[in-house]
Short mmCIF file of C-alpha atoms in Angstrom, two decimals:
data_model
loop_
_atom_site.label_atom_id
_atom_site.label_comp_id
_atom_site.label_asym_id
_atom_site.label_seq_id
_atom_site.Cartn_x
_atom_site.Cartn_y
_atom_site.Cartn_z
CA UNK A 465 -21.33 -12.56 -13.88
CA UNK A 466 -20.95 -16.24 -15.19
CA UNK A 467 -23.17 -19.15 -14.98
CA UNK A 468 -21.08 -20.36 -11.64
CA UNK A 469 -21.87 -17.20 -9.53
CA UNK A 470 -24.44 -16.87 -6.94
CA UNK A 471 -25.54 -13.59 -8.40
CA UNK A 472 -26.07 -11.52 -11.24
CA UNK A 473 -25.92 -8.20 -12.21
CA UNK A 474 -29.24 -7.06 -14.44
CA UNK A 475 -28.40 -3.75 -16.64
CA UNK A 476 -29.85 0.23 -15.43
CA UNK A 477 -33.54 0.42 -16.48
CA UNK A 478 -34.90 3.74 -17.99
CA UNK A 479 -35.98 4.85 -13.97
CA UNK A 480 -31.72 5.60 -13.67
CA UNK A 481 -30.96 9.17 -12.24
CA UNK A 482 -28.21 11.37 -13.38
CA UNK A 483 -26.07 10.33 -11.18
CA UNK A 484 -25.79 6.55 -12.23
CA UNK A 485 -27.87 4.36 -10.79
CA UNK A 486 -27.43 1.11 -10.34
CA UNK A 487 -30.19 -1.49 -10.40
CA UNK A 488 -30.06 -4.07 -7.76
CA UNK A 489 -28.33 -7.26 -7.99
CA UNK A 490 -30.31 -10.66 -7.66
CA UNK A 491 -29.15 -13.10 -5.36
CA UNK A 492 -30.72 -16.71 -5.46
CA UNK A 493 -33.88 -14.69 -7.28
CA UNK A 494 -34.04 -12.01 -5.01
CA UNK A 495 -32.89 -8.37 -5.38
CA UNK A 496 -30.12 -7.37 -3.21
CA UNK A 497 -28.02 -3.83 -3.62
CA UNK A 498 -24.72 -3.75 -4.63
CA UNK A 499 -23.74 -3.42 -0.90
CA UNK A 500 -24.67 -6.98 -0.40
CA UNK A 501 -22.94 -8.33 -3.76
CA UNK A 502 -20.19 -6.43 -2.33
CA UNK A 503 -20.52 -8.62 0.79
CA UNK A 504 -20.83 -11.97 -1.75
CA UNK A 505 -17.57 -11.29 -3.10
CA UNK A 506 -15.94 -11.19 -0.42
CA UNK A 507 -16.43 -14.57 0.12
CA UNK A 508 -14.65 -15.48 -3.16
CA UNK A 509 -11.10 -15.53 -1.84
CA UNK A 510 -8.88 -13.61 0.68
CA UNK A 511 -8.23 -11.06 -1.79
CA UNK A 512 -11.52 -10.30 -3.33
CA UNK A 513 -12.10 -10.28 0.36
CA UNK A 514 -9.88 -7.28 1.18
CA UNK A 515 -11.01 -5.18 -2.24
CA UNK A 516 -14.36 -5.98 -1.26
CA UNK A 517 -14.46 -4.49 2.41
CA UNK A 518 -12.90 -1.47 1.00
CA UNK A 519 -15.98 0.32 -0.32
CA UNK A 520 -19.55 -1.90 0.45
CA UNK A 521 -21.54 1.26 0.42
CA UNK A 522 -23.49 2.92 -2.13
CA UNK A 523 -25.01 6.78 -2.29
CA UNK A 524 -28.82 7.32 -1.81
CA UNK A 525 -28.82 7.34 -5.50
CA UNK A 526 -26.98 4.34 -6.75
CA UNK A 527 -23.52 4.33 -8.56
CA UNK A 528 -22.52 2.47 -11.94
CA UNK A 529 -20.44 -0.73 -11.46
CA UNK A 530 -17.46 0.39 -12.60
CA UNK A 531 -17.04 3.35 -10.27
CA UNK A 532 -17.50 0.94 -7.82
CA UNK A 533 -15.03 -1.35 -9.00
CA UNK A 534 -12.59 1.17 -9.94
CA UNK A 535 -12.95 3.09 -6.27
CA UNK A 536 -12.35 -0.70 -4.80
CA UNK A 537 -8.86 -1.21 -6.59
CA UNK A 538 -7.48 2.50 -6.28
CA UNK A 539 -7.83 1.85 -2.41
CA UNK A 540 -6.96 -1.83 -2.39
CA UNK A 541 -3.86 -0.93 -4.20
CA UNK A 542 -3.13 2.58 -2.92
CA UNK A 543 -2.41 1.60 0.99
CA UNK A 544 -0.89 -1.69 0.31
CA UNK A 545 1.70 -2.02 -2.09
CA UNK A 546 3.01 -4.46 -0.42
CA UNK A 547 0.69 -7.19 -2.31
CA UNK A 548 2.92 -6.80 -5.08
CA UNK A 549 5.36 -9.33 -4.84
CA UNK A 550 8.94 -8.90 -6.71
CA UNK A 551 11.40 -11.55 -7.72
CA UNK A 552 14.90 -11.08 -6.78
CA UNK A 553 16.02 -12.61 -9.92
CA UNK A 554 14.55 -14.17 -13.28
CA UNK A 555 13.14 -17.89 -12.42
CA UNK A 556 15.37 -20.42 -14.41
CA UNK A 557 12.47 -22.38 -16.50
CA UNK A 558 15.11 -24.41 -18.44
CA UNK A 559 15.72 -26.22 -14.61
CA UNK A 560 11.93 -26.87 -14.47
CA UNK A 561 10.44 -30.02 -15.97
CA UNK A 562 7.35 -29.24 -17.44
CA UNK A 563 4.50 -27.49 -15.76
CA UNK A 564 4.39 -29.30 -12.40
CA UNK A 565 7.83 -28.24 -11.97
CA UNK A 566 6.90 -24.85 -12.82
CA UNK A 567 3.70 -24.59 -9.91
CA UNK A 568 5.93 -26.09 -7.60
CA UNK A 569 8.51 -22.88 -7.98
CA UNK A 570 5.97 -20.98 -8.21
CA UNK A 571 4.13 -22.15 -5.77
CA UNK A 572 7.53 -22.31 -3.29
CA UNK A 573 7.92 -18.28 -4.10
CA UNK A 574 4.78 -17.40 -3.19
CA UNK A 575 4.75 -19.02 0.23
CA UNK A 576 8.15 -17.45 0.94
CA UNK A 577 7.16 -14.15 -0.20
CA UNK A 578 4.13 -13.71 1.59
CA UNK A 579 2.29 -11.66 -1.29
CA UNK A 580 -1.18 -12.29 -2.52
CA UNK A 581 0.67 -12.25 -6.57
CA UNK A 582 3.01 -11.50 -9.42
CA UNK A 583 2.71 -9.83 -12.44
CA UNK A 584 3.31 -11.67 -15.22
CA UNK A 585 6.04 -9.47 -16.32
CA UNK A 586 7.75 -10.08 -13.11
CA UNK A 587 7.38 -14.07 -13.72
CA UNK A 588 8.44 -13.85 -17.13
CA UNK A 589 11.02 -11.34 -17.09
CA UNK A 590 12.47 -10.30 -18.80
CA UNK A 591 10.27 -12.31 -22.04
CA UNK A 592 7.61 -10.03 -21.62
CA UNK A 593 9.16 -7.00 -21.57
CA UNK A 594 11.37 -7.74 -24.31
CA UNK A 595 7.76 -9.09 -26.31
CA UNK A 596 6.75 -5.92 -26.09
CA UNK A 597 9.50 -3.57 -26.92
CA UNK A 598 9.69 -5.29 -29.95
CA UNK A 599 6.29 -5.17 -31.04
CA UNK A 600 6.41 -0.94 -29.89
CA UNK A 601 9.40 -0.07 -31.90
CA UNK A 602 8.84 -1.77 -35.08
CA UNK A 603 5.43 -0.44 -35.11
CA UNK A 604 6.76 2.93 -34.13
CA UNK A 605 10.09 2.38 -36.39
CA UNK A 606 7.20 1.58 -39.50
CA UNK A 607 4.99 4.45 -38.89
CA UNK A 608 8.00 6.87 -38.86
CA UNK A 609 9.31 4.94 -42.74
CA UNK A 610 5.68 6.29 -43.75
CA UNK A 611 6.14 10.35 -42.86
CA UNK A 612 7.06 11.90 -45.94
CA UNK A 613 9.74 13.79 -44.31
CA UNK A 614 11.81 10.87 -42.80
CA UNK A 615 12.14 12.40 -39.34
CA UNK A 616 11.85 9.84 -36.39
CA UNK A 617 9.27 10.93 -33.96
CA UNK A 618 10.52 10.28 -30.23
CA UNK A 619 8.77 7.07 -28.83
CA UNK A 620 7.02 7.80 -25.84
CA UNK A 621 5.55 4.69 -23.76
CA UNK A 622 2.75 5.11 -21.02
CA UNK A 623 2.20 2.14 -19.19
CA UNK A 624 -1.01 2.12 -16.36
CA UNK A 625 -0.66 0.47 -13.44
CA UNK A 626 3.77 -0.19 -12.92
CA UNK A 627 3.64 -2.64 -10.45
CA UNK A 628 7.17 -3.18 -8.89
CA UNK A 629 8.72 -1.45 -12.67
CA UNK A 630 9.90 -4.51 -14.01
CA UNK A 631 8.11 -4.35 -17.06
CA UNK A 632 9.39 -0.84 -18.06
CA UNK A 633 13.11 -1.75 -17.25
CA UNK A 634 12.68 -4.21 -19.48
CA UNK A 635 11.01 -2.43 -21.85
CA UNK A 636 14.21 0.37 -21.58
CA UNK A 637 16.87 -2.39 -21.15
CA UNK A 638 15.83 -3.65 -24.78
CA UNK A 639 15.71 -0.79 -26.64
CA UNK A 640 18.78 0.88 -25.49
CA UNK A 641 20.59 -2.38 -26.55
CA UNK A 642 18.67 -3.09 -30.13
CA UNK A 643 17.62 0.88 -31.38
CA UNK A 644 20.31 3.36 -29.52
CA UNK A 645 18.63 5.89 -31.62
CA UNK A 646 15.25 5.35 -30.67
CA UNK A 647 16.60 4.88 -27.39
CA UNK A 648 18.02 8.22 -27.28
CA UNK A 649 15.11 10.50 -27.46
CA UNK A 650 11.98 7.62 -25.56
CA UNK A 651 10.52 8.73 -22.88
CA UNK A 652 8.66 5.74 -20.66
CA UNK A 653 6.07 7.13 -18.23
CA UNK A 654 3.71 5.22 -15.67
CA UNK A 655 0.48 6.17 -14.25
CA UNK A 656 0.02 4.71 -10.55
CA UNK A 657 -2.15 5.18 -8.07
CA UNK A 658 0.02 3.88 -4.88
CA UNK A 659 3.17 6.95 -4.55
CA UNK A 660 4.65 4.14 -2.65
CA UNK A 661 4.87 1.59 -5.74
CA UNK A 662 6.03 4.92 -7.71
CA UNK A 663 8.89 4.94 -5.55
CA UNK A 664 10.30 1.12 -6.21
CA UNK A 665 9.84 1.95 -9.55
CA UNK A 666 11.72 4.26 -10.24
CA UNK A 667 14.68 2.61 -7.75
CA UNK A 668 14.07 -0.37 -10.20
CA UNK A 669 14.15 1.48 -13.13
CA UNK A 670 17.46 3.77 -12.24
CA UNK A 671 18.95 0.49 -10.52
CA UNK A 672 18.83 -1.54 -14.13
CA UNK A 673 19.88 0.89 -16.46
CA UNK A 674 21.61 3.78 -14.25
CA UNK A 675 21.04 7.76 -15.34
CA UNK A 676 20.49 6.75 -18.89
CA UNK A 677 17.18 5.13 -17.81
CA UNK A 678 16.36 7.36 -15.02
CA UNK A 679 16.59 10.10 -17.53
CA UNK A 680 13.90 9.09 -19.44
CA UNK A 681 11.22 7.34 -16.82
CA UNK A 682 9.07 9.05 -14.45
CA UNK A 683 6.82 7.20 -12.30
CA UNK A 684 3.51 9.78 -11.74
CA UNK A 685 0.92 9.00 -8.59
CA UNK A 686 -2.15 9.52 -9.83
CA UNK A 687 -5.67 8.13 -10.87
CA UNK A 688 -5.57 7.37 -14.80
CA UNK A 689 -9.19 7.15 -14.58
CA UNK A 690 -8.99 11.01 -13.82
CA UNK A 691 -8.99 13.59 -17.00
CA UNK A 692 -6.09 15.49 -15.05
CA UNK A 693 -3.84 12.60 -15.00
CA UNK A 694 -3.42 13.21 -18.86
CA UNK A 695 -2.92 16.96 -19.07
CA UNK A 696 0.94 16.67 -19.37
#
C-alpha cells in the first residue's frame, strides 16, 4: 500500500501453508485479517466499495492477495456490466479548450451516463486503437521480413478484458484500411469474464466493420486467469 493508506500489507512469513496463506494486515499498528482490510477499502470510494463487499471472507487457512483481488473483480465485473459506460460517438477534443474544457465533457458524460467509468479506448477512440494497430502490425509485418522463407504468418490479437469492444473495432477498422493483406487472414479474440459484455462486443464489433469483422472476432466468456481459457 502507499504511505497515504491506513494499512499495510506485510509479506507471507515461512509459517505459510500450502494453500497460501496470507499474513494479517496492520491497521493503525495492529494486525487485522484481510477480511477487515477488505472492510477498509470499502471506504475508499463507491466503487472500491462494491468490489470490496463482493468477497470479505477468507478460508481457515488464509489466501494470497491476488486471489483475493482477482475473485473481487471477476464478480464485480461478471454481474454488472453495466459499469461500463460506452460513448455514442467519438468526443470532439478540437471543440474543447484545454483541459478544463475537457473535465467538464467529461465530467457532463459521466453524470448523464450513470456509469462508475470509461475505458480509455472508449474516450480516445478511435486514437488508441489506431496507436496500437500500428505498433502490432509493424512489429508483426518486421518479424515476418526476418523468416527466411518470406511467408506472412496470420496476425492473431488477444486482448483481456473487451470492455464495450471498442478497442478491437478499432484495432480491425485500421488494419483492414492500411494492410488488406494482413487484414485478410487476423484473427482478434477477447477473453472476458462477463458473457453479457461478450455480447455488446461482438454487436460492436460486427456493427463497425459488418461480416468482414465478425468473421474474424470472437468474444470468449471466460476467466483468463484459468489454464483452460488458453487451450484453443
Amino acid at each position: 500500500a502507499n504511505s497515504g493508506s491506513p494499512f499495510s500489507l506485510v509479506p507471507p512469513t515461512s509459517r505459510s501453508s500450502r494453500c497460501g496463506r496470507i499474513e494479517p494486515a496492520t491497521i493503525g499498528g495492529r494486525r487485522a485479517p484481510i477480511m477487515l482490510v477488505s472492510r477498509c477499502l470499502a471506504r475508499a470510494s463507491p466503487t472500491t466499495s462494491t468490489v470490496a463487499a463482493l468477497a470479505t471472507t477468507a478460508s481457515p487457512c488464509g489466501r494470497l492477495v491476488r486471489d483475493h483481488i482477482a475473485d473481487s473483480l471477476s464478480s464485480y465485473f461478471g454481474s454488472r456490466p453495466e459499469v461500463v459506460g460506452a460513448l455514442e460517438s467519438p468526443l470532439e477534443f478540437k471543440t474543447m479548450v484545454g483541459r478544463s474544457g475537457y473535465e467538464f465533457r467529461l465530467n457532463e458524460i459521466y453524470r448523464k451516463a450513470g456509469v462508475s467509468w470509461l475505458t480509455p479506448a472508449e474516450i480516445f477512440q478511435p486514437h488508441v486503437g489506431e496507436a496500437i494497430a500500428r505498433f502490432v502490425v509493424r512489429n508483426h509485418l518486421g518479424k515476418t521480413n526476418e523468416d527466411k522463407d518470406g511467408d506472412q504468418d496470420h496476425l492473431r490479437i488477444c486482448e483481456i478484458g473487451g470492455g464495450n469492444g471498442t478497442l478491437a473495432a478499432d484495432v480491425m477498422d485500421y488494419v483492414s484500411r492500411n494492410d488488406p493483406r494482413v487484414y485478410e487472414t487476423m484473427e482478434y479474440t477477447v477473453l472476458d469474464v462477463s458473457e453479457s459484455l461478450c455480447e455488446r462486443q461482438r454487436e460492436r464489433v460486427a456493427r463497425r466493420g459488418g461480416d468482414g469483422h465478425a468473421q474474424r472476432f470472437s468474444s470468449v466468456a471466460a476467466d483468463a486467469a484459468s489454464r483452460e481459457a488458453w487451450r484453443d
